[in-house]
Coordinates of C-alpha atoms in Angstrom, one line a residue:
X1 CA 26.7 220.6 139.1
X2 CA 25.1 223.9 139.8
X3 CA 25.2 225.4 143.2
X4 CA 21.1 227.7 143.9
X5 CA 22.4 230.7 145.9
X6 CA 19.0 231.9 146.0
X7 CA 17.5 228.9 147.2
X8 CA 20.6 226.6 149.0
X9 CA 20.8 223.5 146.9
X10 CA 23.4 222.0 145.0
X11 CA 22.0 220.2 141.6
X12 CA 23.3 218.2 139.6
X13 CA 23.2 215.9 136.2
X14 CA 25.4 213.0 134.8
X15 CA 25.3 210.2 132.5
X16 CA 26.8 207.0 132.6
X17 CA 27.8 205.1 130.1
X18 CA 27.8 201.2 131.6
X19 CA 30.2 198.9 129.9
X20 CA 27.9 197.3 127.7
X21 CA 27.8 200.5 126.8
X22 CA 24.3 201.9 127.9
X23 CA 23.2 205.3 128.9
X24 CA 21.5 206.2 131.6
X25 CA 21.0 210.2 133.4
X26 CA 21.5 210.5 136.4
X27 CA 19.7 213.5 138.0
X28 CA 19.9 214.9 141.9
X29 CA 18.9 217.6 143.8
X30 CA 20.2 218.4 148.1
X31 CA 20.3 221.3 150.3
X32 CA 21.3 221.3 154.3
X33 CA 18.0 223.4 155.9
X34 CA 19.0 226.0 157.3
X35 CA 16.4 225.2 159.6
X36 CA 16.1 222.0 160.9
X37 CA 19.4 219.6 161.5
X38 CA 18.2 217.4 158.3
X39 CA 19.0 217.5 155.1
X40 CA 16.8 216.0 152.3
X41 CA 18.5 214.6 148.4
X42 CA 15.4 214.3 145.5
X43 CA 17.1 211.1 143.2
X44 CA 16.4 210.6 140.2
X45 CA 18.2 207.6 137.0
X46 CA 16.8 207.8 133.5
X47 CA 16.9 205.4 131.3
X48 CA 18.3 206.4 127.7
X49 CA 18.8 203.6 126.2
X50 CA 19.1 201.5 128.6
X51 CA 16.7 197.7 129.6
X52 CA 16.9 196.0 133.1
X53 CA 17.6 196.2 136.6
X54 CA 18.4 199.2 138.1
X55 CA 18.9 199.4 142.2
X56 CA 20.0 202.1 144.3
X57 CA 21.5 201.9 147.3
X58 CA 21.1 204.1 150.6
X59 CA 23.5 204.0 153.0
X60 CA 24.7 205.5 156.2
X61 CA 28.8 204.7 156.7
X62 CA 31.2 205.6 159.7
X63 CA 34.3 205.1 159.8
X64 CA 35.5 207.4 157.1
X65 CA 39.0 208.6 156.9
X66 CA 40.0 212.7 156.8
X67 CA 41.4 214.2 154.6
X68 CA 44.9 214.4 153.8
X69 CA 46.1 217.4 155.4
X70 CA 49.9 217.4 154.0
X71 CA 52.6 218.5 155.7
X72 CA 51.4 221.8 156.9
X73 CA 51.6 221.4 161.1
X74 CA 48.4 223.8 162.2
X75 CA 46.1 221.5 160.1
X76 CA 45.8 217.5 162.6
X77 CA 43.2 215.7 161.5
X78 CA 41.1 212.5 163.6
X79 CA 38.2 210.3 162.0
X80 CA 35.5 208.6 163.7
X81 CA 38.0 205.6 165.2
X82 CA 37.2 207.6 167.8
X83 CA 34.3 207.6 168.0
X84 CA 32.6 203.7 170.0
X85 CA 29.2 202.7 168.2
X86 CA 26.3 202.5 170.5
X87 CA 23.7 200.6 167.7
X88 CA 22.6 200.0 164.3
X89 CA 19.6 199.5 162.6
X90 CA 18.1 199.2 158.4
X91 CA 14.6 197.8 158.0
X92 CA 11.8 199.8 155.0
X93 CA 10.7 202.1 157.0
X94 CA 13.7 203.2 158.7
X95 CA 17.7 203.6 159.8
X96 CA 19.5 204.6 161.8
X97 CA 23.1 204.5 163.0
X98 CA 24.5 206.0 166.9
X99 CA 28.3 206.9 168.0
X100 CA 29.4 208.4 171.2
X101 CA 32.4 209.9 171.3
X102 CA 35.1 208.0 173.8
X103 CA 36.7 211.0 175.7
X104 CA 33.7 213.6 176.0
X105 CA 30.5 210.8 176.5
X106 CA 28.5 212.6 173.3
X107 CA 26.0 210.3 171.7
X108 CA 25.3 210.8 168.6
X109 CA 22.8 209.4 166.1
X110 CA 22.5 209.5 161.6
X111 CA 18.6 208.9 160.7
X112 CA 17.6 208.1 157.5
X113 CA 13.8 207.2 156.3
X114 CA 12.8 207.5 152.1
X115 CA 9.9 208.3 149.8
X116 CA 9.0 206.7 146.8
X117 CA 7.0 208.8 144.1
X118 CA 4.8 206.4 143.0
X119 CA 7.1 205.0 139.9
X120 CA 8.6 202.2 138.9
X121 CA 11.1 202.3 142.4
X122 CA 10.0 199.7 145.5
X123 CA 11.7 198.9 148.2
X124 CA 13.9 195.8 147.7
X125 CA 16.0 194.6 151.5
X126 CA 18.0 196.2 154.5
X127 CA 21.0 195.1 156.0
X128 CA 23.3 196.7 158.8
X129 CA 27.2 195.9 160.8
X130 CA 28.8 197.8 162.9
X131 CA 30.2 200.6 160.9
X132 CA 27.7 200.6 158.6
X133 CA 23.7 200.9 157.8
X134 CA 22.1 200.5 154.0
X135 CA 18.1 200.2 152.3
X136 CA 17.9 198.5 149.4
X137 CA 15.8 200.0 146.7
X138 CA 15.1 198.1 143.0
X139 CA 13.2 198.7 139.9
X140 CA 13.1 197.6 136.8
X141 CA 13.5 200.1 134.0
X142 CA 12.7 201.0 129.7
X143 CA 14.7 203.1 128.0
X144 CA 13.4 206.5 128.7
X145 CA 12.1 205.5 131.6
X146 CA 13.1 207.6 135.0
X147 CA 13.2 205.7 138.9
X148 CA 13.0 208.4 141.9
X149 CA 13.6 208.6 145.5
X150 CA 13.8 210.7 147.9
X151 CA 15.8 210.8 151.0
X152 CA 16.1 212.6 154.0
X153 CA 18.5 212.2 156.7
X154 CA 18.8 213.8 160.4
X155 CA 20.8 213.7 162.6
X156 CA 19.9 214.1 166.8
X157 CA 22.2 214.1 169.3
X158 CA 23.0 214.8 173.2
X159 CA 25.3 216.6 175.5
X160 CA 28.0 216.0 177.5
X161 CA 27.9 212.4 180.4
X162 CA 24.3 211.8 179.6
X163 CA 22.8 209.0 181.0
X164 CA 19.9 207.8 177.9
X165 CA 23.0 207.7 175.0
X166 CA 19.8 205.8 172.9
X167 CA 17.7 209.7 173.5
X168 CA 18.9 211.2 170.5
X169 CA 17.8 207.6 168.0
X170 CA 14.4 208.4 168.8
X171 CA 15.3 212.0 168.3
X172 CA 17.2 211.2 165.0
X173 CA 14.4 209.1 163.4
X174 CA 11.0 211.2 164.7
X175 CA 13.0 213.4 162.6
X176 CA 13.7 211.3 159.8
X177 CA 10.5 210.3 159.3
X178 CA 8.5 213.8 160.2
X179 CA 11.0 215.0 157.1
X180 CA 10.5 212.5 155.2
X181 CA 6.1 212.5 154.9
X182 CA 6.5 216.5 154.3
X183 CA 7.9 215.4 151.3
X184 CA 11.3 217.1 149.6
X185 CA 9.5 219.6 148.3
X186 CA 8.6 221.5 151.3
X187 CA 11.6 220.9 152.5
X188 CA 12.9 222.9 149.6
X189 CA 10.1 226.0 150.0
X190 CA 11.3 226.6 153.7
X191 CA 14.2 226.1 152.8
X192 CA 13.4 229.1 149.7
X193 CA 12.3 231.2 152.1
X194 CA 14.7 231.2 155.1
X195 CA 17.2 232.6 151.9
X196 CA 14.9 234.6 150.3
X197 CA 14.4 237.1 153.7
X198 CA 18.6 236.9 153.6
X199 CA 18.9 238.1 150.7
X200 CA 16.3 240.6 150.6
X201 CA 18.4 242.4 152.9
X202 CA 21.5 240.8 152.4
X203 CA 21.8 241.5 149.0
X204 CA 24.9 243.2 147.4
X205 CA 25.4 244.3 143.8
X206 CA 28.8 245.2 141.7
X207 CA 27.9 247.4 138.7
X208 CA 30.0 246.4 135.5
X209 CA 32.2 243.3 137.0
X210 CA 29.2 240.3 136.9
X211 CA 32.4 238.3 138.3
X212 CA 33.1 240.1 141.2
X213 CA 29.3 239.8 142.3
X214 CA 28.9 236.4 142.0
X215 CA 32.0 236.0 143.6
X216 CA 30.4 237.9 147.0
X217 CA 27.4 236.2 146.7
X218 CA 29.2 233.1 147.1
X219 CA 31.4 233.9 150.0
X220 CA 28.2 235.4 151.9
X221 CA 26.0 232.2 151.6
X222 CA 28.7 230.5 153.0
X223 CA 29.0 232.8 155.8
X224 CA 25.4 232.6 156.2
X225 CA 24.6 228.6 156.4
X226 CA 27.8 227.4 158.6
X227 CA 27.1 231.2 160.7
X228 CA 26.4 229.0 164.8
X229 CA 22.5 229.9 164.7
X230 CA 22.2 229.0 168.2
X231 CA 24.6 229.8 171.2
X232 CA 25.9 225.6 171.7
X233 CA 28.7 225.2 169.5
X234 CA 30.4 227.9 167.5
X235 CA 31.5 229.0 163.9
X236 CA 34.4 227.0 163.0
X237 CA 37.4 228.6 160.8
X238 CA 36.7 226.5 158.0
X239 CA 32.6 226.2 158.8
X240 CA 31.1 223.7 158.0
X241 CA 33.0 222.3 154.5
X242 CA 35.7 220.2 155.6
X243 CA 37.9 218.8 158.0
X244 CA 41.1 221.5 158.6
X245 CA 41.4 222.8 161.5
X246 CA 39.1 220.3 163.5
X247 CA 36.1 222.3 164.0
X248 CA 38.0 224.4 166.2
X249 CA 36.8 228.0 165.9
X250 CA 39.4 230.9 166.3
X251 CA 39.0 234.6 167.0
X252 CA 38.6 235.0 163.1
X253 CA 34.6 234.1 164.7
X254 CA 34.1 238.0 166.2
X255 CA 36.6 240.2 163.6
X256 CA 35.6 238.5 160.3
X257 CA 32.8 236.3 160.3
X258 CA 30.6 238.3 163.2
X259 CA 30.4 241.6 161.6
X260 CA 28.9 239.9 158.3
X261 CA 26.5 238.5 160.2
X262 CA 25.6 241.4 162.2
X263 CA 25.6 243.5 159.6
X264 CA 23.2 240.7 157.6
X265 CA 21.9 239.2 160.5
X266 CA 21.8 240.6 163.1
X267 CA 20.1 237.3 165.7
X268 CA 22.3 235.1 163.9
X269 CA 25.4 237.5 165.6
X270 CA 23.5 237.3 168.7
X271 CA 23.4 233.2 168.7
X272 CA 27.2 233.6 167.8
X273 CA 28.1 235.9 171.2
X274 CA 25.7 233.5 173.0
X275 CA 28.1 230.7 172.6
X276 CA 30.7 232.3 174.0
X277 CA 29.1 233.0 177.1
X278 CA 27.8 229.8 177.1
X279 CA 32.0 228.6 177.3
X280 CA 32.5 230.9 180.0
X281 CA 33.2 229.3 182.7
X282 CA 35.5 227.5 180.7
X283 CA 37.8 230.6 180.1
X284 CA 36.7 231.1 183.2
X285 CA 38.9 227.8 184.2
X286 CA 41.3 228.4 182.0
X287 CA 42.1 232.2 183.3
X288 CA 43.1 229.8 186.5
X289 CA 45.1 227.7 184.6
X290 CA 47.1 230.5 183.7
X291 CA 48.1 231.8 187.4
X292 CA 44.6 234.7 186.9
X293 CA 43.0 233.9 190.2
X294 CA 40.0 235.6 188.9
X295 CA 38.2 236.5 185.5
X296 CA 38.1 234.4 182.5
X297 CA 40.1 234.5 179.0
X298 CA 39.4 232.1 176.4
X299 CA 40.7 229.5 174.6
X300 CA 42.8 230.8 171.3
X301 CA 41.8 227.8 169.4
X302 CA 38.8 225.5 170.8
X303 CA 35.2 224.0 170.3
X304 CA 33.4 223.8 173.8
X305 CA 35.5 226.4 175.8
X306 CA 39.1 224.8 176.8
X307 CA 42.4 225.6 174.8
X308 CA 42.9 222.8 172.1
X309 CA 46.1 224.3 171.2
X310 CA 49.3 222.5 172.2
X311 CA 51.5 225.8 171.1
X312 CA 51.6 228.1 173.6
X313 CA 53.7 230.8 171.8
X314 CA 51.4 231.7 169.2
X315 CA 47.6 229.3 171.2
X316 CA 47.8 230.6 175.2
X317 CA 49.9 234.2 175.0
X318 CA 47.9 236.1 172.5
X319 CA 45.9 237.6 174.5
X320 CA 44.7 239.8 172.3
X321 CA 41.4 236.8 171.9
X322 CA 39.6 238.7 175.0
X323 CA 39.3 241.6 173.2
X324 CA 38.0 241.0 170.1
X325 CA 35.4 239.0 171.8
X326 CA 35.1 242.6 173.7
X327 CA 35.3 244.1 170.3
X328 CA 32.3 241.9 168.7
X329 CA 30.0 242.3 171.8
X330 CA 30.3 246.0 171.7
X331 CA 30.3 246.0 168.4
X332 CA 26.7 245.0 168.8
X333 CA 25.8 246.9 170.8
X334 CA 26.6 249.7 169.3
X335 CA 24.7 248.3 166.5
X336 CA 22.0 246.6 167.7
X337 CA 20.8 248.6 171.1
X338 CA 20.4 245.2 172.6
X339 CA 20.9 246.4 176.2
X340 CA 18.8 243.3 177.5
X341 CA 22.3 241.6 176.1
X342 CA 24.5 243.4 178.4
X343 CA 22.3 241.9 181.2
X344 CA 21.6 238.0 179.9
X345 CA 25.3 237.2 179.2
X346 CA 27.2 240.3 177.9
X347 CA 28.2 242.5 180.8
X348 CA 29.4 239.6 182.6
X349 CA 31.7 238.5 179.9
X350 CA 32.1 242.2 179.4
X351 CA 34.1 242.6 182.8
X352 CA 35.3 239.0 183.6
X353 CA 37.2 239.4 180.7
X354 CA 38.5 242.8 181.3
X355 CA 39.9 240.8 184.7
X356 CA 42.3 240.0 183.3
X357 CA 44.2 242.7 181.7
X358 CA 45.9 244.2 185.2
X359 CA 47.2 241.0 186.0
X360 CA 49.3 240.8 182.7
X361 CA 50.4 244.4 182.8
X362 CA 51.4 246.4 185.8
X363 CA 51.9 250.4 185.5
X364 CA 55.9 250.6 184.4
X365 CA 57.3 253.4 186.2
X366 CA 60.0 253.8 184.3
X367 CA 58.0 254.4 181.3
X368 CA 56.6 257.5 183.4
X369 CA 53.7 255.3 185.2
X370 CA 52.3 254.0 181.5
X371 CA 50.6 250.7 181.6
X372 CA 52.3 247.9 179.3
X373 CA 51.5 244.1 178.5
X374 CA 53.2 241.9 178.8
X375 CA 55.0 238.4 177.6
X376 CA 51.7 238.7 175.1
X377 CA 50.9 237.2 171.3
X378 CA 49.4 239.4 168.7
X379 CA 47.4 238.1 165.5
X380 CA 51.3 237.9 163.6
X381 CA 52.1 234.3 164.6
X382 CA 55.4 234.8 163.3
X383 CA 56.3 237.1 166.6
X384 CA 55.5 235.5 169.7
X385 CA 56.1 236.3 173.7
X386 CA 56.7 239.7 174.0
X387 CA 55.3 243.3 175.9
X388 CA 53.2 245.5 174.5
X389 CA 52.2 244.2 171.5
X390 CA 50.4 247.1 169.5
X391 CA 47.2 245.3 168.3
X392 CA 47.1 243.5 171.7
X393 CA 47.4 247.2 173.1
X394 CA 45.0 249.3 171.5
X395 CA 42.3 246.6 171.4
X396 CA 43.3 246.1 175.5
X397 CA 42.6 249.5 175.6
X398 CA 39.0 249.8 174.3
X399 CA 37.6 246.1 175.9
X400 CA 38.7 248.3 179.9
X401 CA 36.5 251.7 178.3
X402 CA 33.8 249.3 177.3
X403 CA 33.9 247.8 180.2
X404 CA 33.8 250.3 182.3
X405 CA 31.3 253.0 180.0
X406 CA 28.4 249.4 180.4
X407 CA 29.2 249.8 184.3
X408 CA 27.7 253.1 184.7
X409 CA 25.3 252.5 181.4
X410 CA 24.3 249.6 183.6
X411 CA 24.6 251.6 186.9
X412 CA 22.0 254.0 185.6
X413 CA 19.7 251.9 183.9
X414 CA 19.1 248.9 185.8
X415 CA 20.8 249.3 189.2
X416 CA 19.3 246.3 191.1
X417 CA 21.2 243.8 188.3
X418 CA 24.0 245.3 188.3
X419 CA 24.2 245.1 192.1
X420 CA 23.5 241.2 192.2
X421 CA 25.9 240.8 189.5
X422 CA 29.1 242.1 191.1
X423 CA 27.9 240.5 193.9
X424 CA 27.5 237.4 192.4
X425 CA 31.2 238.5 190.7
X426 CA 32.8 240.2 194.2
X427 CA 33.8 243.4 191.5
X428 CA 33.0 246.5 193.3
X429 CA 34.2 249.9 192.2
X430 CA 37.5 250.5 193.1
X431 CA 38.1 247.9 190.1
X432 CA 36.4 250.3 187.6
X433 CA 38.5 252.3 188.2
X434 CA 41.4 250.7 188.2
X435 CA 39.9 249.3 184.7
X436 CA 39.8 253.5 183.5
X437 CA 43.4 254.9 184.9
X438 CA 44.4 251.5 182.2
X439 CA 43.0 252.1 179.3
X440 CA 44.0 256.0 180.0
X441 CA 47.5 255.1 180.1
X442 CA 47.6 252.6 178.2
X443 CA 51.4 252.5 176.3
X444 CA 50.7 252.5 172.2
X445 CA 53.9 252.5 170.8
X446 CA 55.6 255.5 168.0
X447 CA 59.1 254.5 167.5
X448 CA 60.8 258.3 166.3
X449 CA 63.5 257.7 164.5
X450 CA 61.1 255.5 162.0
X451 CA 57.6 257.7 163.6
X452 CA 55.4 254.9 162.4
X453 CA 53.6 252.9 165.4
X454 CA 55.8 250.3 167.1
X455 CA 54.3 246.4 166.1
X456 CA 56.0 245.9 169.8
X457 CA 58.5 246.8 172.4
X458 CA 61.1 245.1 170.3
X459 CA 60.5 243.9 166.4
X460 CA 61.7 247.0 165.2
X461 CA 65.0 246.6 166.7
X462 CA 65.4 243.4 164.8
X463 CA 66.7 242.4 161.1
X464 CA 64.2 242.2 158.7
X465 CA 63.7 239.1 156.4
X466 CA 64.6 239.1 153.1
X467 CA 61.0 238.6 151.0
X468 CA 63.1 239.2 148.0
X469 CA 62.7 235.3 147.3
X470 CA 60.0 234.9 148.9
X471 CA 57.9 231.6 147.5
X472 CA 54.0 233.0 148.2
X473 CA 52.5 229.7 147.6
X474 CA 54.4 228.0 150.9
X475 CA 54.3 229.9 153.9
X476 CA 57.1 230.7 156.0
X477 CA 56.1 228.1 159.1
X478 CA 56.2 224.9 157.2
X479 CA 60.4 225.5 155.9
X480 CA 62.1 227.9 158.6
X481 CA 61.4 226.2 163.0
X482 CA 59.4 229.1 164.6
X483 CA 62.9 230.7 166.6
X484 CA 63.9 231.9 163.5
X485 CA 61.1 233.5 161.9
X486 CA 60.0 235.4 166.2
X487 CA 64.2 236.6 165.7
X488 CA 63.2 238.8 162.7
X489 CA 60.9 241.2 161.3
X490 CA 58.5 239.3 159.4
X491 CA 54.5 239.2 159.1
X492 CA 52.9 236.5 159.2
X493 CA 50.1 238.4 158.6
X494 CA 48.4 242.0 159.3
X495 CA 49.0 243.2 163.3
X496 CA 49.4 247.0 163.5
X497 CA 47.8 247.5 160.6
X498 CA 44.7 245.2 161.5
X499 CA 44.3 247.8 164.4
X500 CA 44.1 250.2 162.8
X501 CA 41.1 248.7 160.3
X502 CA 39.5 247.4 163.3
X503 CA 40.5 250.6 165.9
X504 CA 42.5 253.5 164.0
X505 CA 40.7 256.5 164.7
X506 CA 42.8 258.8 166.4
X507 CA 45.7 258.3 164.5
X508 CA 47.0 261.3 162.1
X509 CA 47.2 259.9 158.2
X510 CA 50.3 260.5 157.8
X511 CA 51.6 258.0 160.6
X512 CA 49.1 255.8 159.4
X513 CA 50.0 256.2 156.2
X514 CA 54.4 255.9 157.2
X515 CA 53.0 252.2 159.5
X516 CA 51.1 250.9 156.4
X517 CA 53.9 251.0 154.4
X518 CA 56.5 249.5 156.4
X519 CA 54.6 246.3 157.7
X520 CA 53.3 246.1 154.0
X521 CA 56.9 245.6 153.0
X522 CA 57.6 243.1 155.5
X523 CA 54.6 240.9 155.4
X524 CA 54.3 237.0 154.1
X525 CA 50.4 237.0 154.1
X526 CA 50.7 233.9 155.0
X527 CA 47.9 233.9 156.7
X528 CA 44.2 234.7 154.1
X529 CA 43.4 237.0 157.2
X530 CA 45.9 239.3 156.2
X531 CA 44.7 240.4 152.8
X532 CA 41.3 242.1 153.8
X533 CA 43.0 244.0 156.4
X534 CA 45.5 245.3 154.4
X535 CA 42.8 246.0 151.4
X536 CA 40.2 247.9 153.7
X537 CA 43.5 250.2 155.0
X538 CA 44.2 250.4 151.8
X539 CA 41.2 251.7 151.1
X540 CA 41.1 254.9 153.7
X541 CA 44.8 255.7 153.1
X542 CA 42.9 255.9 149.5
X543 CA 45.6 253.1 147.5
X544 CA 42.9 251.8 145.8
X545 CA 44.3 249.7 143.7
X546 CA 46.2 248.7 146.2
X547 CA 42.8 247.9 147.8
X548 CA 41.2 246.4 145.2
X549 CA 44.2 243.9 144.4
X550 CA 44.0 243.4 148.4
X551 CA 40.7 242.7 148.0
X552 CA 40.3 240.1 144.8
X553 CA 42.7 238.1 147.0
X554 CA 41.4 238.4 150.4
X555 CA 37.2 237.5 147.3
X556 CA 38.9 234.4 145.2
X557 CA 41.5 232.5 148.0
X558 CA 39.1 230.1 147.9
X559 CA 37.3 230.0 144.3
X560 CA 40.3 230.0 142.8
X561 CA 42.3 227.8 145.8
X562 CA 44.5 231.2 146.3
X563 CA 47.0 228.4 149.5
X564 CA 46.3 225.3 147.5
X565 CA 44.2 223.6 150.5
X566 CA 40.5 224.4 149.6
X567 CA 40.0 221.2 150.5
X568 CA 40.2 221.3 153.1
X569 CA 37.7 223.4 154.2
X570 CA 37.1 227.5 153.0
X571 CA 38.1 230.7 154.5
X572 CA 35.5 231.8 156.2
X573 CA 37.8 234.6 157.5
X574 CA 38.7 236.1 154.4
X575 CA 34.8 235.3 152.5
X576 CA 34.0 237.4 155.7
X577 CA 36.9 239.7 154.5
X578 CA 35.2 240.6 150.7
X579 CA 32.1 241.6 151.9
X580 CA 34.4 243.9 155.0
X581 CA 35.6 244.6 151.9
X582 CA 33.4 246.3 150.9
X583 CA 31.7 247.5 154.0
X584 CA 34.5 248.4 155.4
X585 CA 36.8 249.0 153.0
X586 CA 35.4 250.6 149.2
X587 CA 33.1 252.0 151.7
X588 CA 34.6 253.1 154.4
X589 CA 31.9 252.2 156.8
X590 CA 32.6 252.9 161.3
X591 CA 31.5 253.2 164.2
X592 CA 32.5 256.4 165.7
X593 CA 32.1 256.5 169.2
X594 CA 28.6 254.1 168.8
X595 CA 27.5 256.1 165.9
X596 CA 27.0 254.8 162.4
X597 CA 29.7 257.3 159.0
X598 CA 30.7 256.7 155.3
X599 CA 33.8 257.6 153.6
X600 CA 32.4 255.9 150.2
X601 CA 34.9 255.4 147.3
X602 CA 34.5 253.7 143.9
X603 CA 37.4 251.2 142.9
X604 CA 38.9 250.7 140.2
X605 CA 36.8 249.2 137.0
X606 CA 34.3 249.5 138.8
X607 CA 31.0 251.2 137.7
X608 CA 29.0 250.9 141.1
X609 CA 27.9 248.4 143.8
X610 CA 25.5 248.5 146.4
X611 CA 24.6 246.6 150.2
X612 CA 22.3 246.8 152.9
X613 CA 23.8 247.0 156.5
X614 CA 21.2 246.3 160.0
X615 CA 21.7 249.4 161.4
X616 CA 19.3 249.7 166.0
X617 CA 16.6 248.1 164.4
X618 CA 16.3 249.9 160.8
X619 CA 17.4 248.5 157.3
X620 CA 20.0 250.8 155.9
X621 CA 20.9 250.3 151.4
X622 CA 24.0 252.3 150.5
X623 CA 24.2 253.2 146.2
X624 CA 27.5 254.2 145.1
X625 CA 27.7 255.6 141.8
X626 CA 29.4 257.4 139.9
X627 CA 27.7 259.8 140.2
X628 CA 27.8 260.2 144.4
X629 CA 25.6 258.2 146.5
X630 CA 22.4 257.3 148.1
X631 CA 21.2 255.5 151.2
X632 CA 17.8 254.4 151.0
X633 CA 15.8 253.6 155.6
X634 CA 13.7 251.1 155.5
X635 CA 12.4 248.7 158.2

């Protein structure tokens, strides 16, 4: 079995021995198109020493049950029993099966068509029933003879509550038939061209470590194929690779996946932000449900925009999602200079989400008017409902300043458009002034006794969890009640360290190092988001052995199934974290005051590395070697 990363297809070869002792060789190649809602399979069977009839059944089947998820309460799944069959049909030319979701009323259809190669294989018959549509083909084989066909499967869906539920059937059949007429070679050529353009800019090389280089390319391929290319849907935490988390999107998308796409395929990053804009009204509704009379609050876990988490301490209380999305918007604006995006939704998202912070906190008179944010949950899900979570406050500060800067920029460049937006949002200058004052007065706690950044107001006052005998193969949350975890100093994942990775400028190196050492000692890394971030900050602190260790853990989490759950789907954030580990970590890439900066280092055992980034319409290749660093600008 071979995954061709350059051409975007999977090839398999197997040999089948029948009970009678005859041998058949099966060769298949398949791809899921990156340019259309279609997949193709080229399938052939060769007789080694078999004489007789061969029958191939090409089937669309529903009613599959999800993969077993074990005892992990974070991952609940439902199967296609939540779908009702609308129509099913099969004949000599095409087969199709249409269903509708029970809750949202979305109709969807899968259709298949085939192309024969003129060999011995011919159509035999077709049948359909409620959960299955099948087309059969037959051939008479002699030793050395092959039978081959190409199969094409197309998908189409409707919006919510559509009146013509069978419209997707027409669309799916038309796409399947057209793709079959064009043939597999044409589909494969388009796929190869798409990936050639991607790899030309995004390829990454590691000199002297072929295993790491291949692993990075494998992760990049998964990111590229799973990231949403349009605003209709988000990028799920498991990508397109498994049923874990039921296809839900988290903040992983904006903090981990989007930066990688931004630097390698910026048009995909823009589409990812477009999804968040499409769900802005749902975020407004979520804010009202959380008793905020204005503004928008993005959910922690979602598909269509509504909050899908039933556990509010680690879900709804994660207000940092607003700041994470604002961070991604700011990163996109810095890297592309796409001011048109501000007018097309970026500014509206920044403004509506910024409005939440003054409603979630206040200027504390007992702290000389410092602005504090209350009863929220940061990235560390082993600590919940706290005041002044450092990550949340730091990212909110950056969010508010970014919103102020967007207001001032549009005031100067597009005053008429800004005026229309402000009127629509009932937004005035006094609210912008409030955002600036909140940002400037933001509470960013430092513990005077330990001289480190405090994760929140009470975290450092709790007893430390003894991790001496901790089984790193099993998350603490599977064995301990959340309240038990909340009462201790123990981190599931990077929290303060995450803030240092994303917004660590302005803090002196000693404070960063002390904070890093303290929180590393009490972090279990039960989340796959964590190692990459610890590796990035370790690089900045010249902890090169640790940086390489954490980078490798993020790099190989799925290839080596380090958490024992890759069958639920790959970990998109960790895959993205491995690329960020090279760019943000080893190469020290940072965006400071809107400008690109590097502080490259060479990891132990590496002879060099090369990678590319898109920056303001140009392509930059960074080549780090033992004898120096070369930057090459093109495009």
